[in-house]
Amino acid sequence: ERDLSLRRSLLSWGKKYSVGIILDMHAAPGGQNHDWHSDSDGRARFWEHSSNQKRVLALWEFLAHRYKNNPTVIGYDLLNEAVLDNTKLLNSFYQRLIKAIRAIDLHGSRFLEDVEVIKVNGDRDRLVFLNQKLETASPTPDESKLLARAGQL
């Protein structure tokens, strides 16, 4: 309930100042990557236990249902900085999330990271692809290829 109270405050602030809010899954159960900012213990255990993935799916369904008619919520960042070698698992998980959210909210945008592994199978409506670059240097050749590919989707 504390989290919902905080979210209500943020959405109220966003509405008051005409700022759109993106709901972001920054720290999934078990940690979706090995870094501290995903609340990980140094291992991406999110991918090791299907129960973690089911919890995230249920949470996104709950949030989509709760905020589907809230114009301040402009989208959902489904899983921040997911890191794993199995790109099929990541793609499959994103597809399940997108399908579940679209069954509830046809209007909210889904923000997806790791564009190099996502297959959208022609279903591109209201998908936003993110590529985080935290350094200030120019894009590497690989990053330039990813940006070019994202532009073709």
mmCIF file of C-alpha atoms in Angstrom:
data_model
loop_
_atom_site.group_PDB
_atom_site.id
_atom_site.type_symbol
_atom_site.label_atom_id
_atom_site.label_comp_id
_atom_site.label_asym_id
_atom_site.label_seq_id
_atom_site.Cartn_x
_atom_site.Cartn_y
_atom_site.Cartn_z
ATOM 1 C CA GLU A 1 0.000 0.000 0.000
ATOM 2 C CA ARG A 2 2.947 2.330 0.675
ATOM 3 C CA ASP A 3 4.121 1.902 -2.919
ATOM 4 C CA LEU A 4 0.652 2.684 -4.248
ATOM 5 C CA SER A 5 0.477 5.774 -2.042
ATOM 6 C CA LEU A 6 3.825 6.979 -3.390
ATOM 7 C CA ARG A 7 2.710 6.245 -6.943
ATOM 8 C CA ARG A 8 -0.514 8.221 -6.357
ATOM 9 C CA SER A 9 1.563 11.186 -5.180
ATOM 10 C CA LEU A 10 3.814 11.012 -8.241
ATOM 11 C CA LEU A 11 0.863 10.742 -10.609
ATOM 12 C CA SER A 12 -0.856 13.653 -8.886
ATOM 13 C CA TRP A 13 2.304 15.729 -9.292
ATOM 14 C CA GLY A 14 2.584 14.688 -12.943
ATOM 15 C CA LYS A 15 -1.015 15.692 -13.613
ATOM 16 C CA LYS A 16 -0.615 19.014 -11.813
ATOM 17 C CA TYR A 17 2.472 19.977 -13.841
ATOM 18 C CA SER A 18 1.467 18.261 -17.124
ATOM 19 C CA VAL A 19 4.324 15.761 -16.949
ATOM 20 C CA GLY A 20 3.769 12.282 -18.369
ATOM 21 C CA ILE A 21 4.844 9.400 -16.146
ATOM 22 C CA ILE A 22 6.449 6.164 -17.361
ATOM 23 C CA LEU A 23 6.034 3.301 -14.900
ATOM 24 C CA ASP A 24 9.372 1.488 -14.782
ATOM 25 C CA MET A 25 10.294 -2.000 -13.525
ATOM 26 C CA HIS A 26 13.718 -1.015 -12.258
ATOM 27 C CA ALA A 27 14.250 -3.838 -9.780
ATOM 28 C CA ALA A 28 12.485 -7.112 -10.567
ATOM 29 C CA PRO A 29 12.315 -9.907 -7.967
ATOM 30 C CA GLY A 30 15.664 -11.691 -7.929
ATOM 31 C CA GLY A 31 17.339 -8.961 -9.983
ATOM 32 C CA GLN A 32 17.084 -8.876 -13.792
ATOM 33 C CA ASN A 33 20.803 -8.134 -13.998
ATOM 34 C CA HIS A 34 23.819 -8.569 -11.747
ATOM 35 C CA ASP A 35 24.196 -4.890 -10.777
ATOM 36 C CA TRP A 36 23.256 -3.167 -7.522
ATOM 37 C CA HIS A 37 20.631 -0.915 -9.123
ATOM 38 C CA SER A 38 18.393 -3.905 -9.868
ATOM 39 C CA ASP A 39 18.510 -4.869 -6.175
ATOM 40 C CA SER A 40 20.633 -7.881 -7.087
ATOM 41 C CA ASP A 41 23.007 -9.820 -4.866
ATOM 42 C CA GLY A 42 25.458 -9.981 -7.783
ATOM 43 C CA ARG A 43 23.519 -12.581 -9.771
ATOM 44 C CA ALA A 44 20.529 -12.124 -12.089
ATOM 45 C CA ARG A 45 18.309 -14.579 -10.239
ATOM 46 C CA PHE A 46 15.176 -13.232 -11.911
ATOM 47 C CA TRP A 47 15.936 -15.503 -14.870
ATOM 48 C CA GLU A 48 16.625 -18.564 -12.710
ATOM 49 C CA HIS A 49 13.167 -18.849 -11.159
ATOM 50 C CA SER A 50 9.923 -18.764 -13.117
ATOM 51 C CA SER A 51 8.166 -17.628 -9.927
ATOM 52 C CA ASN A 52 10.017 -14.292 -10.203
ATOM 53 C CA GLN A 53 8.860 -13.886 -13.793
ATOM 54 C CA LYS A 54 5.269 -14.776 -12.838
ATOM 55 C CA ARG A 55 5.340 -12.132 -10.103
ATOM 56 C CA VAL A 56 6.458 -9.458 -12.580
ATOM 57 C CA LEU A 57 3.808 -10.508 -15.079
ATOM 58 C CA ALA A 58 1.123 -10.321 -12.365
ATOM 59 C CA LEU A 59 2.403 -6.931 -11.207
ATOM 60 C CA TRP A 60 2.275 -5.488 -14.734
ATOM 61 C CA GLU A 61 -1.251 -6.843 -15.178
ATOM 62 C CA PHE A 62 -2.253 -5.175 -11.906
ATOM 63 C CA LEU A 63 -0.612 -1.863 -12.868
ATOM 64 C CA ALA A 64 -2.063 -1.886 -16.390
ATOM 65 C CA HIS A 65 -5.530 -2.509 -14.992
ATOM 66 C CA ARG A 66 -5.148 0.183 -12.349
ATOM 67 C CA TYR A 67 -3.726 2.895 -14.629
ATOM 68 C CA LYS A 68 -5.152 2.090 -18.076
ATOM 69 C CA ASN A 69 -7.451 5.125 -18.025
ATOM 70 C CA ASN A 70 -4.985 7.494 -16.391
ATOM 71 C CA PRO A 71 -3.737 9.944 -19.051
ATOM 72 C CA THR A 72 -0.738 10.895 -16.907
ATOM 73 C CA VAL A 73 0.667 7.369 -17.350
ATOM 74 C CA ILE A 74 2.166 7.524 -20.832
ATOM 75 C CA GLY A 75 3.709 4.074 -20.841
ATOM 76 C CA TYR A 76 5.361 1.139 -19.161
ATOM 77 C CA ASP A 77 9.108 0.392 -19.159
ATOM 78 C CA LEU A 78 8.688 -3.352 -18.822
ATOM 79 C CA LEU A 79 12.100 -4.416 -17.517
ATOM 80 C CA ASN A 80 15.016 -2.057 -16.981
ATOM 81 C CA GLU A 81 18.413 -3.226 -18.180
ATOM 82 C CA ALA A 82 17.730 -6.943 -18.384
ATOM 83 C CA VAL A 83 20.961 -8.920 -18.708
ATOM 84 C CA LEU A 84 21.158 -12.574 -19.712
ATOM 85 C CA ASP A 85 22.821 -14.622 -22.423
ATOM 86 C CA ASN A 86 19.616 -16.399 -23.452
ATOM 87 C CA THR A 87 18.031 -13.900 -25.836
ATOM 88 C CA LYS A 88 15.200 -16.347 -26.619
ATOM 89 C CA LEU A 89 14.146 -16.248 -22.973
ATOM 90 C CA LEU A 90 14.262 -12.445 -22.901
ATOM 91 C CA ASN A 91 12.273 -12.176 -26.127
ATOM 92 C CA SER A 92 9.715 -14.719 -24.919
ATOM 93 C CA PHE A 93 9.305 -12.874 -21.631
ATOM 94 C CA TYR A 94 8.800 -9.517 -23.378
ATOM 95 C CA GLN A 95 6.227 -11.098 -25.696
ATOM 96 C CA ARG A 96 4.269 -12.487 -22.717
ATOM 97 C CA LEU A 97 4.355 -9.101 -20.984
ATOM 98 C CA ILE A 98 3.218 -7.219 -24.085
ATOM 99 C CA LYS A 99 0.379 -9.657 -24.720
ATOM 100 C CA ALA A 100 -0.811 -9.529 -21.103
ATOM 101 C CA ILE A 101 -0.722 -5.731 -20.920
ATOM 102 C CA ARG A 102 -2.413 -5.283 -24.300
ATOM 103 C CA ALA A 103 -5.247 -7.530 -23.145
ATOM 104 C CA ILE A 104 -5.908 -4.888 -20.475
ATOM 105 C CA ASP A 105 -4.653 -1.580 -21.882
ATOM 106 C CA LEU A 106 -4.759 -1.033 -25.628
ATOM 107 C CA HIS A 107 -3.567 2.566 -25.403
ATOM 108 C CA GLY A 108 -0.488 2.642 -23.167
ATOM 109 C CA SER A 109 2.917 2.440 -24.818
ATOM 110 C CA ARG A 110 5.362 -0.298 -23.880
ATOM 111 C CA PHE A 111 8.973 0.762 -23.560
ATOM 112 C CA LEU A 112 11.375 -2.047 -24.388
ATOM 113 C CA GLU A 113 15.102 -2.143 -23.829
ATOM 114 C CA ASP A 114 17.714 -4.390 -25.429
ATOM 115 C CA VAL A 115 16.436 -3.712 -28.942
ATOM 116 C CA GLU A 116 18.988 -6.058 -30.468
ATOM 117 C CA VAL A 117 17.198 -9.131 -29.108
ATOM 118 C CA ILE A 118 13.547 -8.162 -29.442
ATOM 119 C CA LYS A 119 11.445 -9.695 -32.172
ATOM 120 C CA VAL A 120 8.151 -7.873 -32.539
ATOM 121 C CA ASN A 121 6.722 -10.180 -35.221
ATOM 122 C CA GLY A 122 5.143 -7.281 -37.085
ATOM 123 C CA ASP A 123 3.347 -6.064 -33.935
ATOM 124 C CA ARG A 124 4.814 -2.591 -33.540
ATOM 125 C CA ASP A 125 1.886 -0.469 -32.430
ATOM 126 C CA ARG A 126 2.715 1.580 -29.383
ATOM 127 C CA LEU A 127 6.129 -0.007 -28.812
ATOM 128 C CA VAL A 128 9.016 2.294 -27.941
ATOM 129 C CA PHE A 129 12.530 0.893 -28.134
ATOM 130 C CA LEU A 130 15.090 2.223 -25.671
ATOM 131 C CA ASN A 131 18.844 2.103 -25.958
ATOM 132 C CA GLN A 132 20.550 3.536 -22.910
ATOM 133 C CA LYS A 133 23.909 5.172 -23.395
ATOM 134 C CA LEU A 134 25.228 6.460 -20.133
ATOM 135 C CA GLU A 135 28.589 7.683 -21.412
ATOM 136 C CA THR A 136 29.024 10.966 -23.263
ATOM 137 C CA ALA A 137 31.282 9.567 -26.001
ATOM 138 C CA SER A 138 30.136 9.073 -29.583
ATOM 139 C CA PRO A 139 28.340 5.805 -30.377
ATOM 140 C CA THR A 140 30.544 2.777 -30.990
ATOM 141 C CA PRO A 141 30.222 1.007 -34.359
ATOM 142 C CA ASP A 142 28.025 -1.659 -32.694
ATOM 143 C CA GLU A 143 25.803 1.006 -31.127
ATOM 144 C CA SER A 144 25.489 2.752 -34.485
ATOM 145 C CA LYS A 145 24.319 -0.535 -36.035
ATOM 146 C CA LEU A 146 21.736 -0.971 -33.260
ATOM 147 C CA LEU A 147 20.457 2.573 -33.737
ATOM 148 C CA ALA A 148 20.178 2.008 -37.485
ATOM 149 C CA ARG A 149 18.323 -1.268 -36.913
ATOM 150 C CA ALA A 150 15.946 0.363 -34.445
ATOM 151 C CA GLY A 151 15.138 2.964 -37.071
ATOM 152 C CA GLN A 152 14.113 0.203 -39.497
ATOM 153 C CA LEU A 153 11.673 -1.517 -37.123
#
